Structure formats: structure tokens, C-alpha cells
Amino acid sequence: MPLVPTGELVARAAAARRCVAAFNVITLEHAEAIADGAQAAGRPVILQISENAVRYHGGRLAPLARATAAVAEASEVELALHLDHATDMELVRRAADNGFSSVMFDAGALPHDRNIAATAEAARWAHGAGLWLEAELGYVGGKPDAPASAHAAGVRTDPAEAADYVARTGVDALAVAVGSSHAMTERTASLDHGLIARLREAVPVPLVLHGSSGVPDADLRAAVEAGMAKVNIGTALNVAFTRGVRDTLAATPALTDPRKYLGPARTEVTETVTTLLSVLSAPR
Ligand code: G3H
Ligand code: ZN
């Protein structure tokens, strides 16, 4: 079926007090595995391509984006295409021509005032182009002379500041720092569920959980229950993908055909997606 707008999936999830999972695509095999996993679970999903992934592909956005869109369009479940963690407005502008219906504009490394100005400008442009825009509240604590990522350990989003940020930027969704951290390969993060509930009360747009790979199943469920409407997962898929490659090559070191080890890697990712979707699918 045709790609579905991200905003529609998130709005529907939020209204139903559920979440929609957003999985990161790095290779074509990721896209295929995520679509297969979504289909197996019978759940809508957001396929997201990060600026880092675009950089990995030599700055070429169109090949991976269009291939991912084609994979999604061949699926029987609703899938959306999202540009993740974009810091470069030039890349954001290219998104609209390549199947994306949404962007996460990441000004988290900027000081608070500059974050607000840059994000408000990005939101104005995105809305003019028909794109839904997610942002991250960047400098929410820590040392004044060392702007920290919203996902750095120990940094938390303040509900009043978050409400002000949304009002001043006009973003459609807000990524908040509640205890998760990017790129964790062990599921040892501990979320502040009380803070999620307070943010849910204070912030008028859907909340987004980043760095969800490090969050245990029970905390993921509780985070959705407390109000997370979009849950971003990347590293867990890469752990699965690499396990598939490593185990296959360890068992048969003489292999040279990439299909022989990328196939098992893709299967591992599909199974991980299906499992995570079952964890996240419980109604709030
Ligand atoms: O934006 C992407 C997510 O925040 C992914 O985080 O790789 O730690 O799961 P993760
Ligand atoms: Zn993230």
C-alpha cells in the first residue's frame, strides 16, 4: 500500500493511547526486515533513516530512501518514512522529494536559544513543505558552558521548559530525555515514569522516546502507558544484524557470497522487530 504520513500514524497512536515504533534503516536489508517484521506483527511502523546513515551512504539520500519507500509500498501494513536526527537543513529540504513525510530536526547540540530559533525556522519550512516535524529539547540541564545532548546520561527534560519550547518552535512532536541513552547494547536503562507522566500533562504534542534499545521490556510498556507515542529503536536491530553475520561467518568461515550471511542477518532483524512490536503493542 502507499506510504502513510508519519503524523497520521503518531496521531492515531496517541489518540488510542498506544505508540508507534520507529525503526532505523541503514541498509536495504534493514528496510526489508523491518517491513517483514511489521507485516508479521500486523502493526504499522515508521521506517526512519538518520543523517548518519545518509552520511554512511556517501551523502546520497535518494538511493536508500527510495529503496526503503519501495519496500514499504510493497507491504500490506501501513508504513511511513521519516528522516531521523537531521542537523543539516539542506538534507531536510531534500527529504520532501524522496518520499519522507516527516523529519526529526536535531538542534540538541546548540545552546537553548539557538536551538529554539533553528528549530522554529525548521518547523516553519517543514510545514510549508507539508512535512511533520519532530524536535529534541536539547540543552535541558548540565553545565552552562557545555551544551549536552538531551540523551546524555543524567540529563532530563523539564516539563515547563518543554511546554515553552513547543509553544515557541511550533513542532509537531517532542523527543524528551527521561533516562534512556542512545546506542546501548545492554537493556539496563531506567526510565523516570513519573517525569514522562508530567511531560505528558505539560506538553500538547506527542512525546517521543529515543534510545529505546537500552530500555527493558517492562519499562518500554510503562513508558507507553505513561504517554510515549513514538518509540525509536535502532541499536537493537544492529545487534541482531551483526549477530546474524557473525554467527554465520563463524560457523562457515569460507563463505564469500554476501547473501549467505546477510540473509541470516536480515532474519535476525525481522525477528527482533516482531518481538519488540509485540512488547509495544499492549494498549495503554
Ligand atoms: O533516533 C533513533 C533512536 O533514538 C535509536 O536509539 O539506537 O539507542 O535504539 P537506539
Ligand atoms: Zn535518537
Coordinates of N, CA, C and O and ligand atoms in Angstrom, one line a residue, residues 24 48 84-85 104 136 151 182 209-211 232, ligand 2:
N24 N 15.3 2.2 12.8 CA 16.3 2.8 11.9 C 16.7 1.9 10.8 O 17.0 0.7 11.1
Q48 N 12.8 4.8 9.6 CA 13.5 6.1 9.7 C 15.0 5.9 9.3 O 15.6 4.9 9.6
D84 N 15.6 11.0 10.3 CA 15.9 11.0 11.8 C 17.2 11.8 12.1 O 18.2 11.7 11.3
H85 N 17.2 12.5 13.2 CA 18.3 13.2 13.7 C 19.0 14.1 12.6 O 20.2 14.0 12.4
M104 N 13.0 14.5 11.9 CA 13.3 14.9 13.2 C 14.5 15.9 13.1 O 15.6 15.5 12.6
E136 N 14.0 17.7 19.3 CA 14.5 17.3 20.6 C 14.8 18.5 21.4 O 15.5 19.4 21.0
H151 N 20.0 13.4 25.4 CA 20.1 12.0 25.8 C 21.3 11.6 26.5 O 21.6 10.4 26.7
H182 N 21.3 6.8 23.9 CA 21.5 6.2 22.6 C 22.5 5.1 22.6 O 23.5 5.2 23.4
L209 N 10.2 8.8 22.5 CA 11.3 8.2 23.3 C 12.4 7.8 22.3 O 12.2 7.0 21.4
H210 N 13.6 8.3 22.6 CA 14.8 8.0 21.8 C 15.6 7.0 22.6 O 15.5 6.9 23.8
G211 N 16.6 6.3 21.9 CA 17.5 5.5 22.7 C 16.7 4.3 23.3 O 17.1 3.9 24.4
N232 N 11.6 5.1 19.3 CA 12.7 5.0 18.4 C 13.6 3.9 18.8 O 14.2 3.9 19.9
Ligands
ZN2 ZN 17.5 9.2 18.6

